[in-house]
Amino acid sequence: MALTSNRKDSVAVVGVGMTSFGKLPDHDATSLGIWALRNAAEDAGLSLADIDGLCFHRLADYQKFVQITALSPRLLTVNPGAGRMLGGTMQIAIQAILSGMLDIVAVVYGNNGSSAGARYGGKGDQYGTSADQLWFPYGMSSPGAIHAMAFQRHAALYGTTTNQLAEIAMTFRRHAGLNPHAVMRKPVSREDYEAAPFICEPLRRLDYCLINDGGVAIILTSGERAKDLKQKPVYVRGFAQLSRLAQGELPEDFGYATMQSVSQRVHEMAEAEREDIDALMIYDNFTPTVLFTLEGFGYCPRGEGGSFVEGGTLALGGELPTNTSGGHLSESYMQGWALNVEAVRQVRGELGDRQVRDAQLVQYLQGGPLSTSIIYGSDQP
Amino acid sequence: MNAYAKPLPAINEQSRPYWDAAKAGRLELPRCDHCGAFHTYFEPWCSHCGGEGVHWERLSGRGRIWANCRFHKVYFSGFETDVPYNVAMVELEEGPRMVTNIVGLKHDVLDEMPIGMEVEAVFDPVTPEVTLVRFRPSKRTP
Ligand SMILES: [Zn+2]
């Protein structure tokens, strides 16, 4: 049977671990990954030696990793450091468990982007097909510029405003203020937003995610095995992914059709509707992405993302608490992974001041032309 | 004479016709031999129909601004004194979209180059080998 349902033997997250976030110049990406995995193993009550599969994302030095951890994985993969590869990395881990090939798999992410001076734009940037010939000579580069253009189109079509973007930046920053782990915790006002310099107009610095160092690890196992472990299992109730680039980086529907397909499949697998979801974790590389993602996943009508986020909809205590950690805009840019940890911890109910009360189902959403969604839940399907 | 400091295209055999045409003041793009889709990449395979093989065709050079932004951050050497500068995606009347700059604006602000505005190609020789295709507000616009 195709893995369109996980009813047979669901997969559970049994351990999560993170490094501290910020500038960590004594660590490379691999070292950050080891640090995170050690924390995740401790969280799970497992020893490193219990882990029989390693799926790396961004951190590339698998040799150093496996040597220092003295692991003997029966699955070892490395995905390159684009946030969009989170989906594929998780798919490998989930399928390895569902197929019965492996017992305990860790997905491990390490990012020393701040200390290594990572730039998202300029020579060598991965955005844009034939960019070295058809973009760079015009000064065109960077994911930020693509999102600035996408926002401009959204504004022209639907009347969306930068005031509505400010709402997102302010809301997530307020959440980060409740998260001792977050890099940026000082509240921002509308005036602060408007005083922030343009990076690629109309987007300002506060529309952009952070660049920082850090690592994240998530340990997964079968629902069966999870019952005997230390933490209350958090089940991967639904998973779906779709990668489409035939229209390039800036599809004319903002990725809507792609996200609709992912949305339909993830809810179907989870046997849960949108109304059942208690909190969202949205891949917020830029503020406009949040609007496109809410629309693409059907949380608001198409074109109405801007007005939807007004009035505290995404705030803790609001209708749809989103990015309770502060997200990429304010907590940490861990290319989706820290948001997945936040989702797991919301379901566990261990987040104190920023806990969404009685969170049973939390959905991770990654929008755009390459889209992933995961629904985490407290019960097996 | 100052050396041109901005990025120049790494012209290869597949893309040379594009740059040769631009140098001669023509906008040409590869067009699929099978379905007629224009490509804005230079590999011979069609993302539209899956066919292989392209020929080169001249386009009118007329189109509309499809998306716009204005860079305040310098990502490439040579742009230090240009910031803030605009970048647009222009949808040509034949369909394909190209990244470009809009020239011939009074104040060079986004309000002067709204989405939907009619534009036409101008050919800007930046080095003896390379001519960039930029766009200016259409003369047909009243
Ligand atoms: Zn074709």
CSV table of N, CA and C in Angstrom, one decimal, chain A residues 274-330:
chain,number,residue,atom,x,y,z
A,274,ARG,N,-9.3,21.7,9.2
A,274,ARG,CA,-8.7,22.9,9.7
A,274,ARG,C,-9.2,23.4,11.0
A,275,GLU,N,-10.5,23.2,11.2
A,275,GLU,CA,-11.2,23.6,12.5
A,275,GLU,C,-10.6,22.9,13.7
A,276,ASP,N,-10.0,21.7,13.4
A,276,ASP,CA,-9.5,20.9,14.5
A,276,ASP,C,-8.1,21.3,15.0
A,277,ILE,N,-7.5,22.2,14.2
A,277,ILE,CA,-6.1,22.5,14.4
A,277,ILE,C,-6.0,23.7,15.5
A,278,ASP,N,-5.2,23.5,16.5
A,278,ASP,CA,-5.1,24.4,17.6
A,278,ASP,C,-4.1,25.5,17.4
A,279,ALA,N,-3.1,25.2,16.6
A,279,ALA,CA,-2.0,26.3,16.4
A,279,ALA,C,-1.3,26.0,15.1
A,280,LEU,N,-0.7,27.0,14.5
A,280,LEU,CA,0.0,26.9,13.3
A,280,LEU,C,1.5,27.3,13.5
A,281,MET,N,2.3,26.6,12.8
A,281,MET,CA,3.7,27.0,12.7
A,281,MET,C,4.0,27.2,11.2
A,282,ILE,N,4.2,28.5,10.8
A,282,ILE,CA,4.3,28.8,9.4
A,282,ILE,C,5.8,29.2,9.1
A,283,TYR,N,6.3,28.6,8.1
A,283,TYR,CA,7.7,28.9,7.6
A,283,TYR,C,7.7,30.4,7.2
A,284,ASP,N,8.2,31.2,8.1
A,284,ASP,CA,8.2,32.7,7.8
A,284,ASP,C,9.5,33.2,7.5
A,285,ASN,N,10.0,32.9,6.3
A,285,ASN,CA,11.2,33.5,5.8
A,285,ASN,C,11.1,35.0,5.6
A,286,PHE,N,9.9,35.4,5.2
A,286,PHE,CA,9.6,36.8,5.0
A,286,PHE,C,8.1,37.0,5.4
A,287,THR,N,7.7,38.2,5.9
A,287,THR,CA,6.4,38.4,6.3
A,287,THR,C,5.3,38.0,5.2
A,288,PRO,N,5.5,38.4,3.9
A,288,PRO,CA,4.5,38.1,3.0
A,288,PRO,C,4.2,36.6,2.8
A,289,THR,N,5.3,35.7,3.1
A,289,THR,CA,5.1,34.3,3.0
A,289,THR,C,3.9,33.8,3.9
A,290,VAL,N,3.8,34.5,5.0
A,290,VAL,CA,2.8,34.1,6.0
A,290,VAL,C,1.4,34.3,5.4
A,291,LEU,N,1.2,35.4,4.7
A,291,LEU,CA,-0.1,35.6,4.0
A,291,LEU,C,-0.3,34.6,2.9
A,292,PHE,N,0.7,34.4,2.1
A,292,PHE,CA,0.5,33.4,1.0
A,292,PHE,C,0.2,32.0,1.5
A,293,THR,N,0.8,31.7,2.6
A,293,THR,CA,0.7,30.3,3.2
A,293,THR,C,-0.7,30.2,3.8
A,294,LEU,N,-1.2,31.2,4.6
A,294,LEU,CA,-2.5,31.1,5.1
A,294,LEU,C,-3.6,30.9,4.1
A,295,GLU,N,-3.4,31.6,2.9
A,295,GLU,CA,-4.3,31.5,1.8
A,295,GLU,C,-4.2,30.1,1.1
A,296,GLY,N,-3.0,29.7,0.9
A,296,GLY,CA,-2.8,28.5,0.2
A,296,GLY,C,-3.3,27.3,0.9
A,297,PHE,N,-3.2,27.3,2.2
A,297,PHE,CA,-3.7,26.2,3.1
A,297,PHE,C,-5.2,26.4,3.5
A,298,GLY,N,-5.8,27.4,3.0
A,298,GLY,CA,-7.2,27.6,3.2
A,298,GLY,C,-7.6,28.1,4.5
A,299,TYR,N,-6.7,28.7,5.3
A,299,TYR,CA,-7.1,29.3,6.5
A,299,TYR,C,-7.8,30.6,6.4
A,300,CYS,N,-7.7,31.2,5.2
A,300,CYS,CA,-8.5,32.4,4.9
A,300,CYS,C,-8.8,32.4,3.4
A,301,PRO,N,-9.8,33.1,3.0
A,301,PRO,CA,-10.1,33.2,1.6
A,301,PRO,C,-8.9,33.7,0.8
A,302,ARG,N,-8.8,33.3,-0.5
A,302,ARG,CA,-7.8,33.7,-1.3
A,302,ARG,C,-7.8,35.2,-1.5
A,303,GLY,N,-6.6,35.8,-1.3
A,303,GLY,CA,-6.5,37.3,-1.5
A,303,GLY,C,-6.8,38.0,-0.2
A,304,GLU,N,-7.3,37.4,0.8
A,304,GLU,CA,-7.7,38.1,2.1
A,304,GLU,C,-6.7,37.9,3.2
A,305,GLY,N,-5.5,37.3,2.9
A,305,GLY,CA,-4.5,37.1,4.0
A,305,GLY,C,-4.2,38.4,4.8
A,306,GLY,N,-4.1,39.5,4.1
A,306,GLY,CA,-3.8,40.8,4.7
A,306,GLY,C,-4.8,41.2,5.8
A,307,SER,N,-6.1,41.2,5.4
A,307,SER,CA,-7.1,41.6,6.4
A,307,SER,C,-7.2,40.5,7.5
A,308,PHE,N,-7.0,39.2,7.1
A,308,PHE,CA,-7.1,38.1,8.1
A,308,PHE,C,-6.2,38.3,9.3
A,309,VAL,N,-4.9,38.8,9.0
A,309,VAL,CA,-4.0,38.8,10.1
A,309,VAL,C,-4.1,40.1,11.0
A,310,GLU,N,-5.0,41.0,10.6
A,310,GLU,CA,-5.2,42.2,11.4
A,310,GLU,C,-6.0,41.8,12.6
A,311,GLY,N,-5.8,42.6,13.7
A,311,GLY,CA,-6.6,42.4,14.9
A,311,GLY,C,-6.2,41.2,15.7
A,312,GLY,N,-5.0,40.7,15.6
A,312,GLY,CA,-4.5,39.7,16.5
A,312,GLY,C,-4.9,38.3,16.2
A,313,THR,N,-5.3,38.0,15.0
A,313,THR,CA,-5.7,36.6,14.7
A,313,THR,C,-4.6,35.6,15.0
A,314,LEU,N,-3.3,36.0,14.7
A,314,LEU,CA,-2.3,35.0,14.9
A,314,LEU,C,-1.6,35.1,16.2
A,315,ALA,N,-2.1,35.9,17.1
A,315,ALA,CA,-1.5,36.1,18.4
A,315,ALA,C,-1.9,35.0,19.4
A,316,LEU,N,-1.1,34.7,20.3
A,316,LEU,CA,-1.4,33.8,21.4
A,316,LEU,C,-2.7,34.4,22.1
A,317,GLY,N,-3.7,33.6,22.2
A,317,GLY,CA,-5.0,34.0,22.7
A,317,GLY,C,-5.9,34.4,21.6
A,318,GLY,N,-5.4,34.5,20.3
A,318,GLY,CA,-6.2,34.9,19.2
A,318,GLY,C,-6.9,33.7,18.6
A,319,GLU,N,-7.5,33.9,17.5
A,319,GLU,CA,-8.3,32.8,16.8
A,319,GLU,C,-7.4,31.7,16.3
A,320,LEU,N,-6.2,32.0,15.9
A,320,LEU,CA,-5.3,31.0,15.3
A,320,LEU,C,-3.9,31.3,15.7
A,321,PRO,N,-3.5,30.9,16.9
A,321,PRO,CA,-2.1,31.2,17.4
A,321,PRO,C,-1.1,30.6,16.4
A,322,THR,N,-0.2,31.5,16.0
A,322,THR,CA,0.8,31.1,15.0
A,322,THR,C,2.2,31.5,15.4
A,323,ASN,N,3.2,30.6,15.2
A,323,ASN,CA,4.6,30.9,15.5
A,323,ASN,C,4.7,31.4,16.9
A,324,THR,N,4.3,30.5,17.8
A,324,THR,CA,4.3,30.9,19.2
A,324,THR,C,5.7,31.1,19.8
A,325,SER,N,6.7,30.6,19.1
A,325,SER,CA,8.1,30.7,19.5
A,325,SER,C,8.7,32.1,19.1
A,326,GLY,N,8.0,32.7,18.1
A,326,GLY,CA,8.6,33.9,17.5
A,326,GLY,C,9.0,33.6,16.0
A,327,GLY,N,9.1,32.4,15.7
A,327,GLY,CA,9.4,32.0,14.3
A,327,GLY,C,10.7,32.4,13.8
A,328,HIS,N,10.8,32.4,12.5
A,328,HIS,CA,12.1,32.7,11.9
A,328,HIS,C,12.4,34.2,12.0
A,329,LEU,N,11.3,35.0,12.1
A,329,LEU,CA,11.4,36.4,12.1
A,329,LEU,C,12.1,36.9,13.5
A,330,SER,N,11.8,36.1,14.5
A,330,SER,CA,12.3,36.6,15.8
A,330,SER,C,12.9,35.6,16.7
